[in-house]
Every structure is written in structure tokens, then in C-alpha cells.
mmCIF file of C-alpha atoms in Angstrom:
data_model
loop_
_atom_site.group_PDB
_atom_site.id
_atom_site.type_symbol
_atom_site.label_atom_id
_atom_site.label_comp_id
_atom_site.label_asym_id
_atom_site.label_seq_id
_atom_site.Cartn_x
_atom_site.Cartn_y
_atom_site.Cartn_z
ATOM 1 C CA MET A 1 71.220 109.375 96.265
ATOM 2 C CA ASN A 2 74.012 107.088 94.902
ATOM 3 C CA THR A 3 72.215 104.334 93.248
ATOM 4 C CA GLU A 4 75.220 102.612 91.570
ATOM 5 C CA GLY A 5 74.680 98.874 92.115
ATOM 6 C CA PRO A 6 77.423 96.642 93.662
ATOM 7 C CA ALA A 7 79.113 93.873 91.899
ATOM 8 C CA ALA A 8 77.293 90.438 92.504
ATOM 9 C CA ASN A 9 78.144 88.631 96.013
ATOM 10 C CA ASP A 10 80.536 91.363 97.024
ATOM 11 C CA GLY A 11 78.956 91.424 100.629
ATOM 12 C CA LEU A 12 76.797 94.061 102.275
ATOM 13 C CA HIS A 13 76.469 97.264 100.279
ATOM 14 C CA LEU A 14 75.026 100.106 102.411
ATOM 15 C CA ILE A 15 74.465 103.477 101.120
ATOM 16 C CA PRO A 16 73.728 106.893 102.603
ATOM 17 C CA PHE A 17 70.233 108.437 102.179
ATOM 18 C CA ARG A 18 68.358 111.561 103.005
ATOM 19 C CA GLY A 19 66.503 110.515 106.138
ATOM 20 C CA LEU A 20 62.970 111.909 106.725
ATOM 21 C CA ARG A 21 62.697 112.834 110.396
ATOM 22 C CA TYR A 22 60.193 114.483 112.661
ATOM 23 C CA VAL A 23 60.792 118.196 113.362
ATOM 24 C CA PRO A 24 60.823 118.261 117.153
ATOM 25 C CA GLU A 25 59.150 121.690 117.449
ATOM 26 C CA ARG A 26 56.203 120.405 115.514
ATOM 27 C CA VAL A 27 55.222 117.289 117.635
ATOM 28 C CA GLY A 28 54.426 116.807 121.369
ATOM 29 C CA SER A 29 57.699 114.804 121.769
ATOM 30 C CA ILE A 30 59.762 112.428 119.691
ATOM 31 C CA ALA A 31 58.716 109.479 122.038
ATOM 32 C CA ALA A 32 55.075 110.215 121.626
ATOM 33 C CA VAL A 33 55.296 109.827 117.882
ATOM 34 C CA THR A 34 57.247 106.521 117.735
ATOM 35 C CA SER A 35 55.837 103.061 117.579
ATOM 36 C CA PRO A 36 56.973 99.376 117.603
ATOM 37 C CA PRO A 37 57.342 97.582 114.260
ATOM 38 C CA TYR A 38 53.845 97.145 112.645
ATOM 39 C CA ASP A 39 53.676 93.526 113.420
ATOM 40 C CA VAL A 40 54.384 94.054 117.101
ATOM 41 C CA VAL A 41 51.446 96.447 117.732
ATOM 42 C CA VAL A 42 48.664 94.631 119.433
ATOM 43 C CA ARG A 43 45.544 95.441 117.747
ATOM 44 C CA PRO A 44 43.044 97.114 118.435
ATOM 45 C CA ASP A 45 44.236 98.195 122.031
ATOM 46 C CA GLY A 46 47.929 98.968 121.180
ATOM 47 C CA LEU A 47 46.858 100.691 118.003
ATOM 48 C CA HIS A 48 44.248 103.057 119.830
ATOM 49 C CA HIS A 49 46.900 103.747 122.461
ATOM 50 C CA LEU A 50 49.449 104.826 119.902
ATOM 51 C CA GLU A 51 46.816 107.002 117.930
ATOM 52 C CA SER A 52 45.908 108.758 121.079
ATOM 53 C CA ALA A 53 49.629 109.511 122.068
ATOM 54 C CA ASP A 54 50.028 112.060 119.492
ATOM 55 C CA PRO A 55 48.017 113.188 116.325
ATOM 56 C CA TYR A 56 51.306 112.645 114.310
ATOM 57 C CA ASN A 57 52.090 109.244 115.698
ATOM 58 C CA ILE A 58 53.875 106.975 113.016
ATOM 59 C CA VAL A 59 51.329 104.396 113.375
ATOM 60 C CA ARG A 60 49.080 106.384 111.201
ATOM 61 C CA LEU A 61 51.497 105.633 108.418
ATOM 62 C CA ILE A 62 52.500 102.079 109.142
ATOM 63 C CA LEU A 63 48.925 100.833 110.113
ATOM 64 C CA PRO A 64 46.561 103.377 108.425
ATOM 65 C CA GLN A 65 42.799 102.851 109.248
ATOM 66 C CA ALA A 66 40.096 102.891 106.651
ATOM 67 C CA ASN A 67 37.274 100.653 105.108
ATOM 68 C CA SER A 68 39.379 99.030 102.358
ATOM 69 C CA THR A 69 42.956 98.257 101.701
ATOM 70 C CA GLY A 70 43.302 100.780 98.842
ATOM 71 C CA ASP A 71 41.764 103.281 100.982
ATOM 72 C CA ARG A 72 44.034 102.629 103.692
ATOM 73 C CA ASN A 73 47.170 102.925 101.647
ATOM 74 C CA GLN A 74 46.107 106.029 100.022
ATOM 75 C CA LYS A 75 45.331 107.544 103.384
ATOM 76 C CA ALA A 76 48.978 106.788 104.544
ATOM 77 C CA ALA A 77 50.273 108.324 101.326
ATOM 78 C CA ASP A 78 48.138 111.351 101.792
ATOM 79 C CA THR A 79 48.969 111.593 105.429
ATOM 80 C CA LEU A 80 52.862 111.408 104.592
ATOM 81 C CA ALA A 81 52.574 114.077 101.852
ATOM 82 C CA ARG A 82 50.511 116.422 104.181
ATOM 83 C CA TRP A 83 53.153 116.105 106.995
ATOM 84 C CA LEU A 84 55.928 116.862 104.707
ATOM 85 C CA SER A 85 54.133 119.818 103.415
ATOM 86 C CA GLU A 86 53.236 121.163 106.773
ATOM 87 C CA GLY A 87 56.695 120.526 108.206
ATOM 88 C CA ILE A 88 55.916 117.855 110.696
ATOM 89 C CA LEU A 89 58.397 115.715 108.863
ATOM 90 C CA ALA A 90 61.382 117.111 107.048
ATOM 91 C CA ALA A 91 64.305 115.585 104.848
ATOM 92 C CA ASP A 92 67.843 115.888 106.248
ATOM 93 C CA PRO A 93 69.977 118.315 103.928
ATOM 94 C CA GLU A 94 72.406 115.597 102.622
ATOM 95 C CA PRO A 95 72.718 111.888 102.402
ATOM 96 C CA ALA A 96 73.891 110.219 105.622
ATOM 97 C CA LEU A 97 74.224 106.799 107.372
ATOM 98 C CA TYR A 98 72.662 106.986 110.903
ATOM 99 C CA VAL A 99 74.170 105.392 113.934
ATOM 100 C CA TYR A 100 71.416 104.247 116.301
ATOM 101 C CA GLU A 101 71.601 103.459 120.019
ATOM 102 C CA GLN A 102 69.258 101.737 122.139
ATOM 103 C CA ARG A 103 69.746 101.293 125.992
ATOM 104 C CA GLN A 104 67.860 99.923 128.893
ATOM 105 C CA GLY A 105 69.690 99.038 131.979
ATOM 106 C CA ASP A 106 72.624 96.879 131.314
ATOM 107 C CA LEU A 107 71.364 96.225 127.720
ATOM 108 C CA LEU A 108 73.138 98.310 125.054
ATOM 109 C CA GLN A 109 72.669 97.874 121.253
ATOM 110 C CA ARG A 110 74.282 100.001 118.679
ATOM 111 C CA GLY A 111 74.190 99.755 114.947
ATOM 112 C CA VAL A 112 73.963 101.671 111.546
ATOM 113 C CA ILE A 113 71.053 102.426 109.535
ATOM 114 C CA GLY A 114 71.270 102.814 105.865
ATOM 115 C CA ALA A 115 69.984 101.794 102.488
ATOM 116 C CA LEU A 116 71.074 98.170 101.777
ATOM 117 C CA ALA A 117 71.499 96.814 98.266
ATOM 118 C CA LEU A 118 68.910 93.984 97.760
ATOM 119 C CA SER A 119 69.882 90.515 97.138
ATOM 120 C CA GLU A 120 68.100 87.162 96.623
ATOM 121 C CA PRO A 121 68.635 84.510 99.318
ATOM 122 C CA SER A 122 70.490 82.359 96.782
ATOM 123 C CA GLU A 123 73.292 84.945 96.641
ATOM 124 C CA GLY A 124 74.219 84.305 100.273
ATOM 125 C CA VAL A 125 74.530 87.849 101.273
ATOM 126 C CA VAL A 126 71.332 88.453 103.270
ATOM 127 C CA LEU A 127 70.101 85.256 104.834
ATOM 128 C CA PRO A 128 66.482 84.718 105.841
ATOM 129 C CA HIS A 129 65.534 82.156 108.508
ATOM 130 C CA GLU A 130 61.854 82.159 108.413
ATOM 131 C CA ASP A 131 59.094 81.584 105.930
ATOM 132 C CA VAL A 132 56.689 84.424 104.876
ATOM 133 C CA MET A 133 53.056 84.447 104.082
ATOM 134 C CA PRO A 134 52.214 85.923 100.604
ATOM 135 C CA ASP A 135 49.195 87.966 101.797
ATOM 136 C CA ILE A 136 51.263 89.851 104.379
ATOM 137 C CA VAL A 137 53.843 90.546 101.748
ATOM 138 C CA ALA A 138 51.249 91.602 99.348
ATOM 139 C CA ASP A 139 49.876 94.081 102.112
ATOM 140 C CA ARG A 140 53.266 95.549 102.838
ATOM 141 C CA ALA A 141 53.915 95.862 99.151
ATOM 142 C CA ALA A 142 50.787 97.846 98.504
ATOM 143 C CA LEU A 143 51.598 100.150 101.277
ATOM 144 C CA MET A 144 55.150 100.738 100.200
ATOM 145 C CA ARG A 145 54.228 101.081 96.582
ATOM 146 C CA THR A 146 51.589 103.827 97.358
ATOM 147 C CA THR A 147 53.617 105.658 99.851
ATOM 148 C CA ALA A 148 56.912 105.278 97.864
ATOM 149 C CA ALA A 149 58.579 105.153 101.237
ATOM 150 C CA ASN A 150 60.425 102.563 103.608
ATOM 151 C CA LEU A 151 58.669 103.552 106.778
ATOM 152 C CA GLU A 152 60.668 101.396 109.228
ATOM 153 C CA PRO A 153 63.984 99.708 109.201
ATOM 154 C CA LEU A 154 64.466 95.851 109.205
ATOM 155 C CA LEU A 155 66.718 94.476 111.726
ATOM 156 C CA LEU A 156 69.597 92.716 110.279
ATOM 157 C CA THR A 157 72.681 91.290 112.170
ATOM 158 C CA TYR A 158 76.228 90.309 111.172
ATOM 159 C CA ARG A 159 79.262 88.977 113.101
ATOM 160 C CA SER A 160 82.699 90.686 113.103
ATOM 161 C CA MET A 161 85.738 89.471 115.078
ATOM 162 C CA GLY A 162 84.404 91.320 117.919
ATOM 163 C CA GLY A 163 86.955 94.249 118.150
ATOM 164 C CA PRO A 164 86.336 97.900 117.673
ATOM 165 C CA THR A 165 87.247 98.092 113.879
ATOM 166 C CA GLY A 166 85.554 99.022 110.741
ATOM 167 C CA ALA A 167 81.901 99.854 111.098
ATOM 168 C CA THR A 168 81.954 99.289 114.721
ATOM 169 C CA LEU A 169 84.987 101.775 115.314
ATOM 170 C CA VAL A 170 82.964 104.508 113.304
ATOM 171 C CA ILE A 171 79.926 103.811 115.438
ATOM 172 C CA GLU A 172 81.839 104.110 118.806
ATOM 173 C CA ARG A 173 83.736 107.088 117.513
ATOM 174 C CA THR A 174 80.395 108.712 116.568
ATOM 175 C CA VAL A 175 78.566 108.158 119.774
ATOM 176 C CA GLN A 176 81.072 110.459 121.440
ATOM 177 C CA CYS A 177 79.405 113.360 119.641
ATOM 178 C CA SER A 178 76.127 115.135 120.423
ATOM 179 C CA PRO A 179 73.257 113.183 118.876
ATOM 180 C CA LEU A 180 70.577 114.444 116.385
ATOM 181 C CA LEU A 181 67.970 113.260 118.892
ATOM 182 C CA GLU A 182 67.673 111.651 121.927
ATOM 183 C CA THR A 183 64.306 110.308 123.676
ATOM 184 C CA THR A 184 63.063 107.643 125.956
ATOM 185 C CA THR A 185 59.967 105.576 125.270
ATOM 186 C CA GLU A 186 57.388 104.395 127.483
ATOM 187 C CA ASP A 187 59.000 100.772 127.560
ATOM 188 C CA GLY A 188 62.047 102.277 129.256
ATOM 189 C CA PHE A 189 64.385 102.295 126.258
ATOM 190 C CA SER A 190 66.458 105.285 125.568
ATOM 191 C CA HIS A 191 67.030 105.970 121.851
ATOM 192 C CA ARG A 192 69.916 108.101 120.385
ATOM 193 C CA LEU A 193 70.464 108.823 116.731
ATOM 194 C CA TRP A 194 73.579 110.380 114.864
ATOM 195 C CA SER A 195 74.176 111.164 111.196
ATOM 196 C CA VAL A 196 77.419 109.965 109.665
ATOM 197 C CA THR A 197 78.420 112.151 106.577
ATOM 198 C CA ASP A 198 82.202 112.248 106.603
ATOM 199 C CA PRO A 199 83.714 110.624 103.485
ATOM 200 C CA GLU A 200 86.381 108.765 105.376
ATOM 201 C CA ASP A 201 83.823 107.304 107.947
ATOM 202 C CA LEU A 202 81.506 106.302 105.107
ATOM 203 C CA ALA A 203 84.332 104.701 103.237
ATOM 204 C CA GLU A 204 85.492 102.720 106.462
ATOM 205 C CA ILE A 205 81.937 101.360 106.983
ATOM 206 C CA ARG A 206 81.633 100.572 103.281
ATOM 207 C CA SER A 207 84.964 98.621 103.305
ATOM 208 C CA ASP A 208 83.978 96.655 106.494
ATOM 209 C CA LEU A 209 80.551 95.516 105.352
ATOM 210 C CA ALA A 210 81.763 94.340 101.994
ATOM 211 C CA GLU A 211 83.227 91.514 103.697
ATOM 212 C CA ARG A 212 79.997 90.673 105.695
ATOM 213 C CA GLN A 213 77.068 88.365 105.482
ATOM 214 C CA ALA A 214 73.875 89.334 107.387
ATOM 215 C CA LEU A 215 71.057 87.442 108.925
ATOM 216 C CA ILE A 216 67.528 88.687 108.977
ATOM 217 C CA ALA A 217 66.652 89.080 112.555
ATOM 218 C CA ASP A 218 63.465 90.787 112.243
ATOM 219 C CA GLY A 219 61.553 91.900 109.030
ATOM 220 C CA HIS A 220 61.270 88.849 106.720
ATOM 221 C CA HIS A 221 58.040 90.119 105.176
ATOM 222 C CA ARG A 222 59.449 93.502 104.547
ATOM 223 C CA TRP A 223 62.612 92.052 103.017
ATOM 224 C CA ALA A 224 60.475 89.878 100.705
ATOM 225 C CA THR A 225 58.404 93.108 100.008
ATOM 226 C CA TYR A 226 61.460 95.007 99.046
ATOM 227 C CA LEU A 227 62.476 92.218 96.502
ATOM 228 C CA ARG A 228 59.048 92.130 95.061
ATOM 229 C CA LEU A 229 59.092 95.834 94.532
ATOM 230 C CA ARG A 230 62.446 95.760 93.159
ATOM 231 C CA ALA A 231 61.156 93.283 90.495
ATOM 232 C CA GLU A 232 58.489 95.844 89.661
ATOM 233 C CA HIS A 233 61.185 98.538 89.129
ATOM 234 C CA PRO A 234 64.036 96.681 87.412
ATOM 235 C CA ALA A 235 65.874 99.770 86.337
ATOM 236 C CA PRO A 236 68.826 100.743 88.627
ATOM 237 C CA GLY A 237 67.495 103.301 91.172
ATOM 238 C CA PRO A 238 66.066 103.644 94.815
ATOM 239 C CA TRP A 239 63.865 100.450 94.659
ATOM 240 C CA ASN A 240 67.148 98.501 94.459
ATOM 241 C CA TYR A 241 67.834 99.220 98.087
ATOM 242 C CA GLY A 242 65.821 98.868 101.335
ATOM 243 C CA LEU A 243 66.041 100.604 104.684
ATOM 244 C CA VAL A 244 67.870 98.333 107.485
ATOM 245 C CA LEU A 245 69.493 98.586 110.707
ATOM 246 C CA LEU A 246 72.567 96.533 110.918
ATOM 247 C CA ILE A 247 73.961 95.202 114.136
ATOM 248 C CA ASP A 248 77.249 93.427 114.843
ATOM 249 C CA THR A 249 76.278 90.865 117.405
ATOM 250 C CA ALA A 250 79.737 89.994 118.060
ATOM 251 C CA ARG A 251 79.921 93.460 119.746
ATOM 252 C CA TYR A 252 76.357 93.988 120.792
ATOM 253 C CA PRO A 253 74.513 90.524 121.116
ATOM 254 C CA LEU A 254 70.735 90.618 120.544
ATOM 255 C CA ARG A 255 68.264 89.348 122.988
ATOM 256 C CA VAL A 256 66.233 86.374 121.513
ATOM 257 C CA ARG A 257 62.812 85.741 122.631
ATOM 258 C CA ALA A 258 60.035 83.437 121.483
ATOM 259 C CA ILE A 259 56.950 84.446 119.659
ATOM 260 C CA HIS A 260 53.837 82.847 121.125
ATOM 261 C CA ARG A 261 50.663 81.546 119.428
ATOM 262 C CA VAL A 262 47.128 82.154 120.608
ATOM 263 C CA LEU A 263 44.737 79.398 119.123
ATOM 264 C CA GLN A 264 41.624 81.599 119.035
ATOM 265 C CA ARG A 265 39.010 78.853 118.439
ATOM 266 C CA LEU A 266 40.454 76.079 120.567
ATOM 267 C CA PRO A 267 39.711 76.004 124.298
ATOM 268 C CA VAL A 268 42.387 74.538 126.391
ATOM 269 C CA SER A 269 40.194 71.517 127.586
ATOM 270 C CA GLU A 270 39.837 70.531 123.852
ATOM 271 C CA ALA A 271 43.393 70.932 123.102
ATOM 272 C CA LEU A 272 44.442 68.778 125.999
ATOM 273 C CA ALA A 273 41.783 66.098 125.341
ATOM 274 C CA ALA A 274 43.109 65.771 121.574
ATOM 275 C CA LEU A 275 46.648 65.023 122.744
ATOM 276 C CA GLY A 276 45.757 61.345 123.411
ATOM 277 C CA GLY A 277 49.098 60.496 125.168
ATOM 278 C CA ALA A 278 51.188 62.254 122.328
ATOM 279 C CA PHE A 279 53.002 64.323 125.009
ATOM 280 C CA ARG A 280 53.436 64.144 128.828
ATOM 281 C CA VAL A 281 51.075 66.654 130.332
ATOM 282 C CA ARG A 282 51.886 68.387 133.704
ATOM 283 C CA HIS A 283 49.502 70.785 135.360
ATOM 284 C CA LEU A 284 50.972 73.846 136.936
ATOM 285 C CA GLU A 285 49.285 76.313 139.031
ATOM 286 C CA GLY A 286 51.673 79.171 138.186
ATOM 287 C CA PRO A 287 52.378 82.100 138.549
ATOM 288 C CA LEU A 288 53.502 82.812 135.046
ATOM 289 C CA PRO A 289 57.122 83.398 135.874
ATOM 290 C CA GLN A 290 57.343 80.059 137.832
ATOM 291 C CA ALA A 291 55.606 78.262 134.890
ATOM 292 C CA LEU A 292 57.963 79.790 132.357
ATOM 293 C CA ARG A 293 60.910 78.518 134.398
ATOM 294 C CA ALA A 294 59.550 75.038 134.263
ATOM 295 C CA LEU A 295 59.211 75.474 130.545
ATOM 296 C CA GLY A 296 62.865 76.416 130.162
ATOM 297 C CA GLU A 297 63.958 73.428 132.279
ATOM 298 C CA ALA A 298 61.832 71.052 130.154
ATOM 299 C CA ALA A 299 62.984 72.650 126.788
ATOM 300 C CA ALA A 300 66.584 71.963 127.881
ATOM 301 C CA GLU A 301 65.822 68.277 127.508
ATOM 302 C CA GLY A 302 63.690 68.420 124.256
ATOM 303 C CA ASN A 303 60.591 69.774 122.756
ATOM 304 C CA ALA A 304 58.362 71.461 125.367
ATOM 305 C CA PHE A 305 55.268 73.839 125.210
ATOM 306 C CA LEU A 306 53.272 75.735 127.912
ATOM 307 C CA LEU A 307 49.568 75.845 127.336
ATOM 308 C CA ALA A 308 47.507 78.560 129.018
ATOM 309 C CA GLY A 309 44.127 80.254 128.694
ATOM 310 C CA ASP A 310 41.996 78.481 131.478
ATOM 311 C CA GLY A 311 43.453 80.207 134.542
ATOM 312 C CA ALA A 312 46.099 77.464 134.895
ATOM 313 C CA PHE A 313 49.272 76.247 133.044
ATOM 314 C CA HIS A 314 49.656 73.033 131.347
ATOM 315 C CA LEU A 315 53.278 71.786 130.356
ATOM 316 C CA LEU A 316 53.711 69.667 127.392
ATOM 317 C CA ASP A 317 56.959 67.753 127.028
ATOM 318 C CA ARG A 318 58.494 64.280 126.167
ATOM 319 C CA PRO A 319 56.636 63.861 122.779
ATOM 320 C CA ASP A 320 56.027 60.553 121.371
ATOM 321 C CA GLN A 321 59.056 59.833 119.172
ATOM 322 C CA GLY A 322 57.178 57.579 116.682
ATOM 323 C CA LEU A 323 54.513 60.456 116.249
ATOM 324 C CA LEU A 324 57.401 62.727 115.510
ATOM 325 C CA SER A 325 58.936 60.525 112.920
ATOM 326 C CA ARG A 326 55.589 60.259 111.202
ATOM 327 C CA THR A 327 54.635 63.891 111.275
ATOM 328 C CA VAL A 328 57.880 65.841 110.791
ATOM 329 C CA ARG A 329 59.500 66.055 107.486
ATOM 330 C CA ALA A 330 62.579 63.852 107.195
ATOM 331 C CA ASP A 331 64.216 65.721 104.322
ATOM 332 C CA ARG A 332 65.441 68.581 106.589
ATOM 333 C CA PRO A 333 68.459 68.908 108.784
ATOM 334 C CA GLU A 334 68.433 67.567 112.277
ATOM 335 C CA GLY A 335 68.472 71.116 113.666
ATOM 336 C CA TRP A 336 65.310 71.943 111.768
ATOM 337 C CA ARG A 337 63.335 68.866 112.659
ATOM 338 C CA THR A 338 64.019 69.235 116.490
ATOM 339 C CA LEU A 339 62.927 72.813 116.585
ATOM 340 C CA ASP A 340 59.947 73.439 118.924
ATOM 341 C CA ALA A 341 58.342 75.591 116.118
ATOM 342 C CA THR A 342 58.709 72.624 113.607
ATOM 343 C CA VAL A 343 57.114 70.207 116.107
ATOM 344 C CA LEU A 344 54.350 72.598 116.992
ATOM 345 C CA HIS A 345 53.305 73.204 113.385
ATOM 346 C CA SER A 346 53.997 69.725 112.003
ATOM 347 C CA THR A 347 52.696 67.521 114.917
ATOM 348 C CA LEU A 348 50.306 69.617 116.960
ATOM 349 C CA LEU A 349 48.779 72.141 114.763
ATOM 350 C CA ASP A 350 48.611 70.118 111.443
ATOM 351 C CA HIS A 351 48.152 66.525 112.657
ATOM 352 C CA ILE A 352 46.676 66.645 116.189
ATOM 353 C CA TRP A 353 44.565 69.819 116.425
ATOM 354 C CA ARG A 354 44.159 70.312 112.666
ATOM 355 C CA ILE A 355 44.312 74.099 112.858
ATOM 356 C CA PRO A 356 44.998 76.155 109.635
ATOM 357 C CA ASP A 357 47.742 78.798 109.862
ATOM 358 C CA THR A 358 45.548 81.742 109.174
ATOM 359 C CA PRO A 359 44.698 84.952 111.255
ATOM 360 C CA GLU A 360 41.187 83.743 112.008
ATOM 361 C CA TYR A 361 42.517 80.774 113.882
ATOM 362 C CA ILE A 362 46.170 81.756 115.095
ATOM 363 C CA ALA A 363 47.384 85.001 116.421
ATOM 364 C CA TYR A 364 51.121 85.553 116.975
ATOM 365 C CA ILE A 365 51.938 87.459 120.100
ATOM 366 C CA HIS A 366 55.286 88.596 121.199
ATOM 367 C CA ASP A 367 54.498 89.512 124.876
ATOM 368 C CA THR A 368 53.921 86.439 127.234
ATOM 369 C CA GLU A 369 51.446 88.090 129.416
ATOM 370 C CA ALA A 370 49.583 89.606 126.447
ATOM 371 C CA ALA A 371 49.242 85.944 124.905
ATOM 372 C CA VAL A 372 47.783 84.621 128.028
ATOM 373 C CA THR A 373 45.331 87.404 128.514
ATOM 374 C CA GLN A 374 44.238 87.203 124.854
ATOM 375 C CA ALA A 375 43.551 83.483 125.260
ATOM 376 C CA GLU A 376 41.593 83.907 128.502
ATOM 377 C CA ARG A 377 39.594 86.613 126.948
ATOM 378 C CA ARG A 378 38.570 84.660 123.871
ATOM 379 C CA GLY A 379 38.268 81.233 125.371
ATOM 380 C CA GLY A 380 41.242 80.089 123.389
ATOM 381 C CA THR A 381 44.493 78.564 123.895
ATOM 382 C CA ALA A 382 47.966 80.318 124.261
ATOM 383 C CA VAL A 383 50.959 78.120 123.299
ATOM 384 C CA LEU A 384 53.813 79.747 125.045
ATOM 385 C CA MET A 385 57.317 78.856 123.496
ATOM 386 C CA HIS A 386 60.862 78.849 124.628
ATOM 387 C CA PRO A 387 63.421 80.946 122.506
ATOM 388 C CA VAL A 388 65.826 79.499 120.076
ATOM 389 C CA ARG A 389 69.470 80.372 120.304
ATOM 390 C CA GLU A 390 70.915 82.878 117.661
ATOM 391 C CA ASP A 391 73.647 80.504 116.652
ATOM 392 C CA VAL A 392 71.058 77.687 115.802
ATOM 393 C CA VAL A 393 69.210 80.241 113.671
ATOM 394 C CA ARG A 394 72.321 81.369 111.870
ATOM 395 C CA ASP A 395 73.652 77.944 111.237
ATOM 396 C CA LEU A 396 70.278 76.790 109.646
ATOM 397 C CA ALA A 397 70.166 79.957 107.632
ATOM 398 C CA ARG A 398 73.633 79.345 106.230
ATOM 399 C CA GLU A 399 72.345 75.808 105.293
ATOM 400 C CA GLY A 400 69.501 77.574 103.121
ATOM 401 C CA VAL A 401 66.881 76.181 105.506
ATOM 402 C CA THR A 402 64.045 78.452 106.624
ATOM 403 C CA MET A 403 62.278 77.997 110.063
ATOM 404 C CA PRO A 404 58.477 78.153 110.465
ATOM 405 C CA ARG A 405 57.447 81.654 110.312
ATOM 406 C CA LYS A 406 57.527 83.643 113.639
ATOM 407 C CA SER A 407 59.835 81.186 115.237
ATOM 408 C CA THR A 408 61.907 83.765 116.864
ATOM 409 C CA SER A 409 61.721 87.419 118.137
ATOM 410 C CA PHE A 410 65.115 89.146 118.069
ATOM 411 C CA GLY A 411 65.400 92.536 119.918
ATOM 412 C CA PRO A 412 65.498 95.073 120.935
ATOM 413 C CA LYS A 413 63.730 96.068 117.870
ATOM 414 C CA PRO A 414 64.415 99.489 116.349
ATOM 415 C CA ALA A 415 61.775 102.093 117.250
ATOM 416 C CA THR A 416 59.609 103.026 114.147
ATOM 417 C CA GLY A 417 59.496 106.815 113.446
ATOM 418 C CA LEU A 418 62.930 107.872 114.237
ATOM 419 C CA VAL A 419 64.142 108.049 110.606
ATOM 420 C CA LEU A 420 62.171 107.114 107.383
ATOM 421 C CA ARG A 421 63.367 106.812 103.760
ATOM 422 C CA SER A 422 61.581 108.301 100.747
ATOM 423 C CA LEU A 423 62.089 106.546 97.467
ATOM 424 C CA THR A 424 61.292 109.852 95.603
ATOM 425 C CA LEU A 425 64.297 111.915 96.974
ATOM 426 C CA ASP A 426 67.429 112.326 95.082
#
């Protein structure tokens, strides 16, 4: 692998690597061994479903199961080594960048997977937009450190002028060829992967990306993990790079969804009673799609949330402006202070409900129906959110302002298991 570092602040520096990929003949199907990203898997139901899909499902590496953290990480490392020795996974013969396509109906997303030179947020090359939790970073770092592998790509976006030039031209030329693999996962998405090894194509991608700035769309904790592990390995080498998927959203716009909260120890009745007139509350019978439309209409006028968990829906909007001024930090830009996630955490969770942001109290759920079901099952409260526009996220990131964690869900997210990166391969 080429490990020569880029000059400071010279844009995105993406290099080829020898991808680890499943050998199709050794597994039931490529679809059966893939998984959503680790933080999207709903545990335990989703975890058990993936484990039973195929004995070699990638979830055994990204979410290994054992009695202790150390045992879990060592189990993942041992499993990875065994799959390599048994020929379940194999390294591609030469370093490559990988063109990746996802398609579902009219939705088409294409990008390039590679090893990206790491940079601090202060350098302005890769921009985070959400805060991270140290314990999750420590957990992911322990797994990557023990396996010496990047097991799933982060999702990063950049914006070109929108024409088929540079990296996008190489991508659209490459997809005319036969792919390395193609499969359709149970969520209805088709996936195709190609390798790019031609020196002229690689040079064209490198030249184009050197002019770009990226936004972390998904994977803030893993990016922070990459930076922590780079600090542990200061010499030039593979730890100075991390596995990413780069999408040009001027050409292939992402879908932006909200991430919902489930307050696991707060019943809906108590949540409503504690409001004390801080928000207007309207009772909705549903069904869920109709309630979500009402949430969207209210969110167009200001902060709004939809509470569920007691068999009905409760729309919160028109917050008391005096309360917001007392509970939301005033030393941040207006765009940050008016975010639903900001108001939720500063005003509702911290001030009114007094709920700590820890896994025992708050679960973060991407799927709306799953959030409602979990709240009903546990006697808690689902707080359903309206998504934030990508341009708002990017503008705040450029100002150096991070949003409350789990404020957005960009997608579609890359399937985990199509290509892995070992940090021990040359």
C-alpha cells in the first residue's frame, strides 16, 4: 500500500488498498453475509436475525458476542483470522479503489471506496457535524485495535459542480463494465461493486478529490476512532488512513432521515404531565403515516416533536420562547439554537424531563415503526423527529459547530461486508 502522506490541507487524499472480500463460492450468498452498519443493527432481534442468516455473516466481526469486552474483541480477531485462513475471505491481488452502487427503485447512489488520509476537524478537510460519546469511541477503538482492520466504510459526502468530470466521470465510466459482485439485500437495495486499478483513472480521481472538502454523513464515532488509533501509531503507515465511501451529492443526492429517541424509563403520561404548558400538545389518533405528516407540517413552522408509546400520538409544537431562551445556549449560531435536536436535548431532556443521555435511559432508533414498537413494549416514550436538510448540516459544519449526536441519518448507508480493509497487508 502507498502510505506516503499528503501535504497539509491539500484536500481529500484517497489511496487504493487491497480489499478483503467474501469468496462467493464459500458462503451461502453475498446478501446473506452483509449487515447494516453496527449502530443501525437493532439488538437483540436484528443481531440474532443476522447471525442466523449465514454462519459467516459480517455481524460476527462488527458486533461479536462474548461475556466481556476483551473477549468480544478477541473473538472478532480470531474469527477474522480463521475466515482468512479457511478462504471465506480473501484479499484482492492488487490495491484498488472500489466503485460502489446502490439502487432501489428511483433512488441511485454511486461513490468510491478507498483509504482516506486522516485529518483533524481544525484542518477543514473532513468536517464532522455531530458530537461523539467517548465510551462508544473507546469500544470501536478496542475492536479495530484488536482486529487490525477497518470492518466497514464511513459515509462521507462532497459536492462537485454537478457535471460528469473527475471522480464522477471515472465512476460513470466504470459502471459500464462487469462488476466484481452484485447482490440484492432483503431491504430491496441492489448493490454492485467494481475495482479501479488503471493508473490514469486513479490519477483522475486523486486530482479531483484534492480540490474537495468532505462532510461526515455517517460514522462520526468511527472517524474519531480512526484519529485515536492514528495517535497511537504516529509513524507513517496504514493507521494514518481510514476506510470511507465518498459520495458526490451534487451528482447523487443523499436521503436524509431523522434518528428517533426512545426514553426507556419515562412513560408517555409522565412525559406529557411534566410539560406544564412549555409546548402546545395535540392528541392524534394516527395512523403513523398521518401523524408523521402532521409532524412535518408543524416542523415547517418551528420546533416540533411527536410522542408515542401509549397507543396514540401526541404532537408537541409552539414551544415557549422564554423557556427556550433560558435553556438553549446563546453562544451558538442561530441555525444551531433552532435545531429540533438542540431543543430536545437542552430544553426537554435536560431541563423538563431531566433524563441523562446514557444507553440505560435513551435508545437511538433509526426506523420509525421500530421506535414506536420499542416504546410500547417497554412502557416508555418514543420521541419522533423530523429530518434536517443536508445544506443546514453542511453550513453548520463549515462554521465548526457540531450538532447534538444522532441528529441526522444520511442514506442509503453502505452495506457492511462487501469490502473490508486490513491494516496488516502491504
